[in-house]
């Protein structure tokens, strides 16, 4: 039962990078939208909250892009980040439907 562990390889870097750029942007957008709807004072808050939401996207996107290289291969990165996007945009649609 002694199985060799799969090592992380650099040959999947292009697929992982594309997943982090494309799906990371979508995930950052959905999470920022969730904070806009569910955060303090809701969606109708003043300009300071809108500015904060705009600046919140960059660190989330950078974090996703940084951690995407921990996936074993690019297919797993695409699948997991795709599932995270579906979940985040689903929660955003639900929040908008409930709070509208």
PDB file of N, CA and C in Angstrom:
ATOM      1  N   UNK A   1       0.807  -1.187   0.000  1.00  0.00           N
ATOM      2  CA  UNK A   1       0.000   0.000   0.000  1.00  0.00           C
ATOM      3  C   UNK A   1       0.860   1.264   0.000  1.00  0.00           C
ATOM      4  N   UNK A   2       2.081   1.149  -0.282  1.00  0.00           N
ATOM      5  CA  UNK A   2       2.967   2.303  -0.299  1.00  0.00           C
ATOM      6  C   UNK A   2       2.955   2.926  -1.693  1.00  0.00           C
ATOM      7  N   UNK A   3       2.139   3.961  -1.871  1.00  0.00           N
ATOM      8  CA  UNK A   3       2.020   4.613  -3.168  1.00  0.00           C
ATOM      9  C   UNK A   3       2.914   5.843  -3.200  1.00  0.00           C
ATOM     10  N   UNK A   4       3.499   6.065  -4.350  1.00  0.00           N
ATOM     11  CA  UNK A   4       4.332   7.258  -4.520  1.00  0.00           C
ATOM     12  C   UNK A   4       3.430   8.486  -4.659  1.00  0.00           C
ATOM     13  N   UNK A   5       3.778   9.537  -3.987  1.00  0.00           N
ATOM     14  CA  UNK A   5       2.998  10.777  -4.065  1.00  0.00           C
ATOM     15  C   UNK A   5       3.274  11.474  -5.386  1.00  0.00           C
ATOM     16  N   UNK A   6       2.243  12.070  -5.942  1.00  0.00           N
ATOM     17  CA  UNK A   6       2.393  12.811  -7.185  1.00  0.00           C
ATOM     18  C   UNK A   6       3.039  14.151  -6.861  1.00  0.00           C
ATOM     19  N   UNK A   7       4.122  14.429  -7.542  1.00  0.00           N
ATOM     20  CA  UNK A   7       4.829  15.691  -7.301  1.00  0.00           C
ATOM     21  C   UNK A   7       4.248  16.794  -8.173  1.00  0.00           C
ATOM     22  N   UNK A   8       4.311  18.011  -7.673  1.00  0.00           N
ATOM     23  CA  UNK A   8       3.884  19.147  -8.473  1.00  0.00           C
ATOM     24  C   UNK A   8       4.896  19.361  -9.588  1.00  0.00           C
ATOM     25  N   UNK A   9       4.395  19.596 -10.787  1.00  0.00           N
ATOM     26  CA  UNK A   9       5.266  19.776 -11.930  1.00  0.00           C
ATOM     27  C   UNK A   9       5.014  21.130 -12.560  1.00  0.00           C
ATOM     28  N   UNK A  10       6.014  21.632 -13.248  1.00  0.00           N
ATOM     29  CA  UNK A  10       5.878  22.946 -13.869  1.00  0.00           C
ATOM     30  C   UNK A  10       5.329  22.864 -15.284  1.00  0.00           C
ATOM     31  N   UNK A  11       5.012  21.677 -15.762  1.00  0.00           N
ATOM     32  CA  UNK A  11       4.554  21.581 -17.142  1.00  0.00           C
ATOM     33  C   UNK A  11       3.118  22.046 -17.320  1.00  0.00           C
ATOM     34  N   UNK A  12       2.381  22.189 -16.266  1.00  0.00           N
ATOM     35  CA  UNK A  12       0.985  22.637 -16.352  1.00  0.00           C
ATOM     36  C   UNK A  12       0.839  24.122 -16.041  1.00  0.00           C
ATOM     37  N   UNK A  13       1.899  24.881 -16.056  1.00  0.00           N
ATOM     38  CA  UNK A  13       1.832  26.263 -15.605  1.00  0.00           C
ATOM     39  C   UNK A  13       0.954  27.125 -16.503  1.00  0.00           C
ATOM     40  N   UNK A  14       0.944  26.881 -17.817  1.00  0.00           N
ATOM     41  CA  UNK A  14       0.147  27.727 -18.710  1.00  0.00           C
ATOM     42  C   UNK A  14      -1.344  27.533 -18.458  1.00  0.00           C
ATOM     43  N   UNK A  15      -1.786  26.292 -18.324  1.00  0.00           N
ATOM     44  CA  UNK A  15      -3.194  26.023 -18.049  1.00  0.00           C
ATOM     45  C   UNK A  15      -3.628  26.543 -16.693  1.00  0.00           C
ATOM     46  N   UNK A  16      -2.747  26.406 -15.708  1.00  0.00           N
ATOM     47  CA  UNK A  16      -3.063  26.920 -14.373  1.00  0.00           C
ATOM     48  C   UNK A  16      -3.142  28.437 -14.386  1.00  0.00           C
ATOM     49  N   UNK A  17      -2.228  29.071 -15.093  1.00  0.00           N
ATOM     50  CA  UNK A  17      -2.233  30.526 -15.170  1.00  0.00           C
ATOM     51  C   UNK A  17      -3.499  31.029 -15.858  1.00  0.00           C
ATOM     52  N   UNK A  18      -3.883  30.390 -16.955  1.00  0.00           N
ATOM     53  CA  UNK A  18      -5.119  30.782 -17.649  1.00  0.00           C
ATOM     54  C   UNK A  18      -6.337  30.585 -16.752  1.00  0.00           C
ATOM     55  N   UNK A  19      -6.372  29.489 -16.007  1.00  0.00           N
ATOM     56  CA  UNK A  19      -7.483  29.261 -15.082  1.00  0.00           C
ATOM     57  C   UNK A  19      -7.514  30.340 -14.009  1.00  0.00           C
ATOM     58  N   UNK A  20      -6.358  30.687 -13.476  1.00  0.00           N
ATOM     59  CA  UNK A  20      -6.312  31.717 -12.446  1.00  0.00           C
ATOM     60  C   UNK A  20      -6.710  33.085 -12.963  1.00  0.00           C
ATOM     61  N   UNK A  21      -6.313  33.405 -14.186  1.00  0.00           N
ATOM     62  CA  UNK A  21      -6.647  34.707 -14.746  1.00  0.00           C
ATOM     63  C   UNK A  21      -8.136  34.790 -15.077  1.00  0.00           C
ATOM     64  N   UNK A  22      -8.642  33.812 -15.794  1.00  0.00           N
ATOM     65  CA  UNK A  22     -10.025  33.871 -16.268  1.00  0.00           C
ATOM     66  C   UNK A  22     -11.009  33.589 -15.122  1.00  0.00           C
ATOM     67  N   UNK A  23     -10.853  32.433 -14.491  1.00  0.00           N
ATOM     68  CA  UNK A  23     -11.809  32.057 -13.453  1.00  0.00           C
ATOM     69  C   UNK A  23     -11.552  32.810 -12.146  1.00  0.00           C
ATOM     70  N   UNK A  24     -10.309  33.221 -11.920  1.00  0.00           N
ATOM     71  CA  UNK A  24     -10.027  34.025 -10.737  1.00  0.00           C
ATOM     72  C   UNK A  24     -10.702  35.380 -10.805  1.00  0.00           C
ATOM     73  N   UNK A  25     -10.751  35.960 -12.014  1.00  0.00           N
ATOM     74  CA  UNK A  25     -11.443  37.237 -12.177  1.00  0.00           C
ATOM     75  C   UNK A  25     -12.936  37.078 -11.890  1.00  0.00           C
ATOM     76  N   UNK A  26     -13.530  36.018 -12.425  1.00  0.00           N
ATOM     77  CA  UNK A  26     -14.947  35.783 -12.180  1.00  0.00           C
ATOM     78  C   UNK A  26     -15.242  35.552 -10.711  1.00  0.00           C
ATOM     79  N   UNK A  27     -14.380  34.797 -10.055  1.00  0.00           N
ATOM     80  CA  UNK A  27     -14.562  34.533  -8.630  1.00  0.00           C
ATOM     81  C   UNK A  27     -14.423  35.818  -7.818  1.00  0.00           C
ATOM     82  N   UNK A  28     -13.451  36.639  -8.153  1.00  0.00           N
ATOM     83  CA  UNK A  28     -13.279  37.914  -7.451  1.00  0.00           C
ATOM     84  C   UNK A  28     -14.483  38.823  -7.675  1.00  0.00           C
ATOM     85  N   UNK A  29     -15.015  38.809  -8.883  1.00  0.00           N
ATOM     86  CA  UNK A  29     -16.186  39.625  -9.191  1.00  0.00           C
ATOM     87  C   UNK A  29     -17.399  39.165  -8.387  1.00  0.00           C
ATOM     88  N   UNK A  30     -17.613  37.858  -8.325  1.00  0.00           N
ATOM     89  CA  UNK A  30     -18.760  37.338  -7.578  1.00  0.00           C
ATOM     90  C   UNK A  30     -18.615  37.593  -6.080  1.00  0.00           C
ATOM     91  N   UNK A  31     -17.423  37.390  -5.530  1.00  0.00           N
ATOM     92  CA  UNK A  31     -17.235  37.614  -4.096  1.00  0.00           C
ATOM     93  C   UNK A  31     -17.352  39.085  -3.735  1.00  0.00           C
ATOM     94  N   UNK A  32     -16.885  39.955  -4.609  1.00  0.00           N
ATOM     95  CA  UNK A  32     -17.049  41.385  -4.386  1.00  0.00           C
ATOM     96  C   UNK A  32     -18.522  41.774  -4.445  1.00  0.00           C
ATOM     97  N   UNK A  33     -19.256  41.173  -5.365  1.00  0.00           N
ATOM     98  CA  UNK A  33     -20.693  41.426  -5.444  1.00  0.00           C
ATOM     99  C   UNK A  33     -21.444  40.921  -4.226  1.00  0.00           C
ATOM    100  N   UNK A  34     -21.014  39.769  -3.714  1.00  0.00           N
ATOM    101  CA  UNK A  34     -21.631  39.251  -2.491  1.00  0.00           C
ATOM    102  C   UNK A  34     -21.400  40.198  -1.325  1.00  0.00           C
ATOM    103  N   UNK A  35     -20.192  40.741  -1.227  1.00  0.00           N
ATOM    104  CA  UNK A  35     -19.933  41.698  -0.150  1.00  0.00           C
ATOM    105  C   UNK A  35     -20.757  42.961  -0.348  1.00  0.00           C
ATOM    106  N   UNK A  36     -20.942  43.379  -1.592  1.00  0.00           N
ATOM    107  CA  UNK A  36     -21.742  44.583  -1.851  1.00  0.00           C
ATOM    108  C   UNK A  36     -23.186  44.383  -1.411  1.00  0.00           C
ATOM    109  N   UNK A  37     -23.745  43.201  -1.672  1.00  0.00           N
ATOM    110  CA  UNK A  37     -25.137  42.948  -1.307  1.00  0.00           C
ATOM    111  C   UNK A  37     -25.307  42.611   0.160  1.00  0.00           C
ATOM    112  N   UNK A  38     -24.396  41.841   0.720  1.00  0.00           N
ATOM    113  CA  UNK A  38     -24.574  41.336   2.083  1.00  0.00           C
ATOM    114  C   UNK A  38     -23.785  42.114   3.135  1.00  0.00           C
ATOM    115  N   UNK A  39     -22.939  43.028   2.703  1.00  0.00           N
ATOM    116  CA  UNK A  39     -22.122  43.796   3.638  1.00  0.00           C
ATOM    117  C   UNK A  39     -22.927  44.862   4.350  1.00  0.00           C
ATOM    118  N   UNK A  40     -22.256  45.691   5.129  1.00  0.00           N
ATOM    119  CA  UNK A  40     -22.947  46.740   5.883  1.00  0.00           C
ATOM    120  C   UNK A  40     -23.730  47.680   4.969  1.00  0.00           C
ATOM    121  N   UNK A  41     -24.951  47.979   5.329  1.00  0.00           N
ATOM    122  CA  UNK A  41     -25.861  48.897   4.636  1.00  0.00           C
ATOM    123  C   UNK A  41     -26.312  48.392   3.266  1.00  0.00           C
ATOM    124  N   UNK A  42     -26.031  47.151   2.918  1.00  0.00           N
ATOM    125  CA  UNK A  42     -26.532  46.573   1.677  1.00  0.00           C
ATOM    126  C   UNK A  42     -25.980  47.228   0.424  1.00  0.00           C
ATOM    127  N   UNK A  43     -26.706  47.059  -0.667  1.00  0.00           N
ATOM    128  CA  UNK A  43     -26.244  47.544  -1.958  1.00  0.00           C
ATOM    129  C   UNK A  43     -26.389  49.057  -2.091  1.00  0.00           C
ATOM    130  N   UNK A  44     -27.236  49.647  -1.292  1.00  0.00           N
ATOM    131  CA  UNK A  44     -27.490  51.080  -1.411  1.00  0.00           C
ATOM    132  C   UNK A  44     -26.557  51.942  -0.579  1.00  0.00           C
ATOM    133  N   UNK A  45     -25.446  51.413  -0.148  1.00  0.00           N
ATOM    134  CA  UNK A  45     -24.520  52.193   0.675  1.00  0.00           C
ATOM    135  C   UNK A  45     -23.879  53.293  -0.166  1.00  0.00           C
ATOM    136  N   UNK A  46     -23.196  54.167   0.495  1.00  0.00           N
ATOM    137  CA  UNK A  46     -22.589  55.312  -0.170  1.00  0.00           C
ATOM    138  C   UNK A  46     -21.398  54.961  -1.045  1.00  0.00           C
ATOM    139  N   UNK A  47     -20.754  56.004  -1.534  1.00  0.00           N
ATOM    140  CA  UNK A  47     -19.638  55.847  -2.461  1.00  0.00           C
ATOM    141  C   UNK A  47     -18.418  55.183  -1.858  1.00  0.00           C
ATOM    142  N   UNK A  48     -18.250  55.272  -0.541  1.00  0.00           N
ATOM    143  CA  UNK A  48     -17.091  54.648   0.088  1.00  0.00           C
ATOM    144  C   UNK A  48     -17.134  53.132  -0.013  1.00  0.00           C
ATOM    145  N   UNK A  49     -18.301  52.558   0.137  1.00  0.00           N
ATOM    146  CA  UNK A  49     -18.425  51.103   0.019  1.00  0.00           C
ATOM    147  C   UNK A  49     -18.224  50.666  -1.426  1.00  0.00           C
ATOM    148  N   UNK A  50     -18.715  51.443  -2.378  1.00  0.00           N
ATOM    149  CA  UNK A  50     -18.495  51.115  -3.780  1.00  0.00           C
ATOM    150  C   UNK A  50     -17.011  51.126  -4.120  1.00  0.00           C
ATOM    151  N   UNK A  51     -16.321  52.103  -3.604  1.00  0.00           N
ATOM    152  CA  UNK A  51     -14.874  52.192  -3.828  1.00  0.00           C
ATOM    153  C   UNK A  51     -14.166  51.006  -3.179  1.00  0.00           C
ATOM    154  N   UNK A  52     -14.596  50.630  -1.986  1.00  0.00           N
ATOM    155  CA  UNK A  52     -13.993  49.490  -1.307  1.00  0.00           C
ATOM    156  C   UNK A  52     -14.218  48.201  -2.096  1.00  0.00           C
ATOM    157  N   UNK A  53     -15.415  48.016  -2.635  1.00  0.00           N
ATOM    158  CA  UNK A  53     -15.700  46.835  -3.446  1.00  0.00           C
ATOM    159  C   UNK A  53     -14.817  46.796  -4.684  1.00  0.00           C
ATOM    160  N   UNK A  54     -14.593  47.945  -5.277  1.00  0.00           N
ATOM    161  CA  UNK A  54     -13.727  47.991  -6.448  1.00  0.00           C
ATOM    162  C   UNK A  54     -12.309  47.567  -6.079  1.00  0.00           C
ATOM    163  N   UNK A  55     -11.808  48.043  -4.952  1.00  0.00           N
ATOM    164  CA  UNK A  55     -10.451  47.712  -4.532  1.00  0.00           C
ATOM    165  C   UNK A  55     -10.358  46.315  -3.937  1.00  0.00           C
ATOM    166  N   UNK A  56     -11.473  45.735  -3.528  1.00  0.00           N
ATOM    167  CA  UNK A  56     -11.484  44.383  -2.980  1.00  0.00           C
ATOM    168  C   UNK A  56     -11.216  43.329  -4.048  1.00  0.00           C
ATOM    169  N   UNK A  57     -11.532  43.636  -5.288  1.00  0.00           N
ATOM    170  CA  UNK A  57     -11.339  42.657  -6.366  1.00  0.00           C
ATOM    171  C   UNK A  57      -9.879  42.302  -6.573  1.00  0.00           C
ATOM    172  N   UNK A  58      -8.995  43.257  -6.512  1.00  0.00           N
ATOM    173  CA  UNK A  58      -7.584  42.999  -6.816  1.00  0.00           C
ATOM    174  C   UNK A  58      -6.928  42.006  -5.856  1.00  0.00           C
ATOM    175  N   UNK A  59      -7.082  42.142  -4.538  1.00  0.00           N
ATOM    176  CA  UNK A  59      -6.447  41.150  -3.667  1.00  0.00           C
ATOM    177  C   UNK A  59      -7.052  39.755  -3.782  1.00  0.00           C
ATOM    178  N   UNK A  60      -8.366  39.670  -4.022  1.00  0.00           N
ATOM    179  CA  UNK A  60      -8.974  38.350  -4.195  1.00  0.00           C
ATOM    180  C   UNK A  60      -8.452  37.700  -5.462  1.00  0.00           C
ATOM    181  N   UNK A  61      -8.395  38.452  -6.535  1.00  0.00           N
ATOM    182  CA  UNK A  61      -7.907  37.930  -7.812  1.00  0.00           C
ATOM    183  C   UNK A  61      -6.445  37.521  -7.685  1.00  0.00           C
ATOM    184  N   UNK A  62      -5.636  38.335  -7.019  1.00  0.00           N
ATOM    185  CA  UNK A  62      -4.227  38.010  -6.836  1.00  0.00           C
ATOM    186  C   UNK A  62      -4.045  36.765  -5.966  1.00  0.00           C
ATOM    187  N   UNK A  63      -4.886  36.610  -4.953  1.00  0.00           N
ATOM    188  CA  UNK A  63      -4.786  35.420  -4.103  1.00  0.00           C
ATOM    189  C   UNK A  63      -5.120  34.155  -4.883  1.00  0.00           C
ATOM    190  N   UNK A  64      -6.174  34.210  -5.687  1.00  0.00           N
ATOM    191  CA  UNK A  64      -6.534  33.047  -6.506  1.00  0.00           C
ATOM    192  C   UNK A  64      -5.414  32.738  -7.484  1.00  0.00           C
ATOM    193  N   UNK A  65      -4.882  33.764  -8.120  1.00  0.00           N
ATOM    194  CA  UNK A  65      -3.799  33.567  -9.080  1.00  0.00           C
ATOM    195  C   UNK A  65      -2.542  33.039  -8.412  1.00  0.00           C
ATOM    196  N   UNK A  66      -2.329  33.366  -7.163  1.00  0.00           N
ATOM    197  CA  UNK A  66      -1.161  32.864  -6.445  1.00  0.00           C
ATOM    198  C   UNK A  66      -1.318  31.409  -6.044  1.00  0.00           C
ATOM    199  N   UNK A  67      -2.502  31.050  -5.572  1.00  0.00           N
ATOM    200  CA  UNK A  67      -2.715  29.694  -5.059  1.00  0.00           C
ATOM    201  C   UNK A  67      -3.084  28.684  -6.145  1.00  0.00           C
ATOM    202  N   UNK A  68      -3.318  29.144  -7.367  1.00  0.00           N
ATOM    203  CA  UNK A  68      -3.708  28.223  -8.431  1.00  0.00           C
ATOM    204  C   UNK A  68      -2.579  27.241  -8.766  1.00  0.00           C
ATOM    205  N   UNK A  69      -1.362  27.571  -8.444  1.00  0.00           N
ATOM    206  CA  UNK A  69      -0.227  26.698  -8.754  1.00  0.00           C
ATOM    207  C   UNK A  69      -0.103  25.530  -7.780  1.00  0.00           C
ATOM    208  N   UNK A  70      -0.934  25.498  -6.763  1.00  0.00           N
ATOM    209  CA  UNK A  70      -0.915  24.380  -5.830  1.00  0.00           C
ATOM    210  C   UNK A  70      -1.754  23.198  -6.316  1.00  0.00           C
ATOM    211  N   UNK A  71      -2.529  23.375  -7.386  1.00  0.00           N
ATOM    212  CA  UNK A  71      -3.252  22.259  -7.971  1.00  0.00           C
ATOM    213  C   UNK A  71      -2.268  21.318  -8.649  1.00  0.00           C
ATOM    214  N   UNK A  72      -2.614  20.037  -8.703  1.00  0.00           N
ATOM    215  CA  UNK A  72      -1.722  19.053  -9.318  1.00  0.00           C
ATOM    216  C   UNK A  72      -1.563  19.260 -10.804  1.00  0.00           C
ATOM    217  N   UNK A  73      -2.646  19.579 -11.493  1.00  0.00           N
ATOM    218  CA  UNK A  73      -2.572  19.830 -12.925  1.00  0.00           C
ATOM    219  C   UNK A  73      -3.602  20.894 -13.302  1.00  0.00           C
ATOM    220  N   UNK A  74      -3.553  21.313 -14.558  1.00  0.00           N
ATOM    221  CA  UNK A  74      -4.411  22.410 -14.981  1.00  0.00           C
ATOM    222  C   UNK A  74      -5.879  22.004 -15.046  1.00  0.00           C
ATOM    223  N   UNK A  75      -6.165  20.740 -15.323  1.00  0.00           N
ATOM    224  CA  UNK A  75      -7.559  20.297 -15.365  1.00  0.00           C
ATOM    225  C   UNK A  75      -8.223  20.456 -14.003  1.00  0.00           C
ATOM    226  N   UNK A  76      -7.520  20.079 -12.953  1.00  0.00           N
ATOM    227  CA  UNK A  76      -8.080  20.248 -11.606  1.00  0.00           C
ATOM    228  C   UNK A  76      -8.290  21.720 -11.278  1.00  0.00           C
ATOM    229  N   UNK A  77      -7.374  22.573 -11.713  1.00  0.00           N
ATOM    230  CA  UNK A  77      -7.535  24.008 -11.470  1.00  0.00           C
ATOM    231  C   UNK A  77      -8.786  24.532 -12.160  1.00  0.00           C
ATOM    232  N   UNK A  78      -8.977  24.143 -13.425  1.00  0.00           N
ATOM    233  CA  UNK A  78     -10.159  24.584 -14.150  1.00  0.00           C
ATOM    234  C   UNK A  78     -11.435  24.061 -13.512  1.00  0.00           C
ATOM    235  N   UNK A  79     -11.438  22.800 -13.116  1.00  0.00           N
ATOM    236  CA  UNK A  79     -12.652  22.208 -12.549  1.00  0.00           C
ATOM    237  C   UNK A  79     -13.004  22.810 -11.188  1.00  0.00           C
ATOM    238  N   UNK A  80     -12.015  22.907 -10.308  1.00  0.00           N
ATOM    239  CA  UNK A  80     -12.294  23.442  -8.965  1.00  0.00           C
ATOM    240  C   UNK A  80     -12.660  24.927  -9.015  1.00  0.00           C
ATOM    241  N   UNK A  81     -11.939  25.698  -9.808  1.00  0.00           N
ATOM    242  CA  UNK A  81     -12.266  27.123  -9.894  1.00  0.00           C
ATOM    243  C   UNK A  81     -13.581  27.336 -10.635  1.00  0.00           C
ATOM    244  N   UNK A  82     -13.878  26.484 -11.603  1.00  0.00           N
ATOM    245  CA  UNK A  82     -15.180  26.567 -12.270  1.00  0.00           C
ATOM    246  C   UNK A  82     -16.316  26.279 -11.308  1.00  0.00           C
ATOM    247  N   UNK A  83     -16.140  25.255 -10.480  1.00  0.00           N
ATOM    248  CA  UNK A  83     -17.159  24.941  -9.469  1.00  0.00           C
ATOM    249  C   UNK A  83     -17.291  26.073  -8.456  1.00  0.00           C
ATOM    250  N   UNK A  84     -16.185  26.677  -8.074  1.00  0.00           N
ATOM    251  CA  UNK A  84     -16.235  27.812  -7.142  1.00  0.00           C
ATOM    252  C   UNK A  84     -16.958  28.996  -7.773  1.00  0.00           C
ATOM    253  N   UNK A  85     -16.766  29.213  -9.068  1.00  0.00           N
ATOM    254  CA  UNK A  85     -17.468  30.287  -9.767  1.00  0.00           C
ATOM    255  C   UNK A  85     -18.961  30.022  -9.824  1.00  0.00           C
ATOM    256  N   UNK A  86     -19.337  28.800 -10.140  1.00  0.00           N
ATOM    257  CA  UNK A  86     -20.765  28.460 -10.190  1.00  0.00           C
ATOM    258  C   UNK A  86     -21.406  28.672  -8.823  1.00  0.00           C
ATOM    259  N   UNK A  87     -20.723  28.238  -7.773  1.00  0.00           N
ATOM    260  CA  UNK A  87     -21.256  28.407  -6.419  1.00  0.00           C
ATOM    261  C   UNK A  87     -21.350  29.885  -6.039  1.00  0.00           C
ATOM    262  N   UNK A  88     -20.304  30.654  -6.333  1.00  0.00           N
ATOM    263  CA  UNK A  88     -20.294  32.072  -5.950  1.00  0.00           C
ATOM    264  C   UNK A  88     -21.337  32.863  -6.731  1.00  0.00           C
ATOM    265  N   UNK A  89     -21.447  32.616  -8.034  1.00  0.00           N
ATOM    266  CA  UNK A  89     -22.456  33.342  -8.801  1.00  0.00           C
ATOM    267  C   UNK A  89     -23.864  32.873  -8.452  1.00  0.00           C
ATOM    268  N   UNK A  90     -24.017  31.613  -8.059  1.00  0.00           N
ATOM    269  CA  UNK A  90     -25.311  31.142  -7.579  1.00  0.00           C
ATOM    270  C   UNK A  90     -25.712  31.835  -6.287  1.00  0.00           C
ATOM    271  N   UNK A  91     -24.760  31.965  -5.363  1.00  0.00           N
ATOM    272  CA  UNK A  91     -25.052  32.680  -4.112  1.00  0.00           C
ATOM    273  C   UNK A  91     -25.338  34.155  -4.372  1.00  0.00           C
ATOM    274  N   UNK A  92     -24.636  34.740  -5.337  1.00  0.00           N
ATOM    275  CA  UNK A  92     -24.879  36.142  -5.686  1.00  0.00           C
ATOM    276  C   UNK A  92     -26.275  36.321  -6.267  1.00  0.00           C
ATOM    277  N   UNK A  93     -26.685  35.421  -7.153  1.00  0.00           N
ATOM    278  CA  UNK A  93     -28.029  35.499  -7.724  1.00  0.00           C
ATOM    279  C   UNK A  93     -29.082  35.308  -6.630  1.00  0.00           C
ATOM    280  N   UNK A  94     -28.844  34.397  -5.720  1.00  0.00           N
ATOM    281  CA  UNK A  94     -29.774  34.176  -4.613  1.00  0.00           C
ATOM    282  C   UNK A  94     -29.860  35.413  -3.713  1.00  0.00           C
ATOM    283  N   UNK A  95     -28.720  36.009  -3.418  1.00  0.00           N
ATOM    284  CA  UNK A  95     -28.709  37.210  -2.574  1.00  0.00           C
ATOM    285  C   UNK A  95     -29.456  38.360  -3.265  1.00  0.00           C
ATOM    286  N   UNK A  96     -29.233  38.513  -4.561  1.00  0.00           N
ATOM    287  CA  UNK A  96     -29.925  39.574  -5.280  1.00  0.00           C
ATOM    288  C   UNK A  96     -31.434  39.321  -5.319  1.00  0.00           C
ATOM    289  N   UNK A  97     -31.827  38.046  -5.476  1.00  0.00           N
ATOM    290  CA  UNK A  97     -33.245  37.715  -5.545  1.00  0.00           C
ATOM    291  C   UNK A  97     -33.929  37.929  -4.202  1.00  0.00           C
ATOM    292  N   UNK A  98     -33.251  37.537  -3.113  1.00  0.00           N
ATOM    293  CA  UNK A  98     -33.836  37.667  -1.784  1.00  0.00           C
ATOM    294  C   UNK A  98     -33.884  39.124  -1.347  1.00  0.00           C
ATOM    295  N   UNK A  99     -32.861  39.903  -1.631  1.00  0.00           N
ATOM    296  CA  UNK A  99     -32.755  41.257  -1.092  1.00  0.00           C
ATOM    297  C   UNK A  99     -33.364  42.308  -1.999  1.00  0.00           C
ATOM    298  N   UNK A 100     -33.756  41.947  -3.211  1.00  0.00           N
ATOM    299  CA  UNK A 100     -34.321  42.952  -4.128  1.00  0.00           C
ATOM    300  C   UNK A 100     -35.752  43.292  -3.805  1.00  0.00           C
TER     301      UNK A 100
END
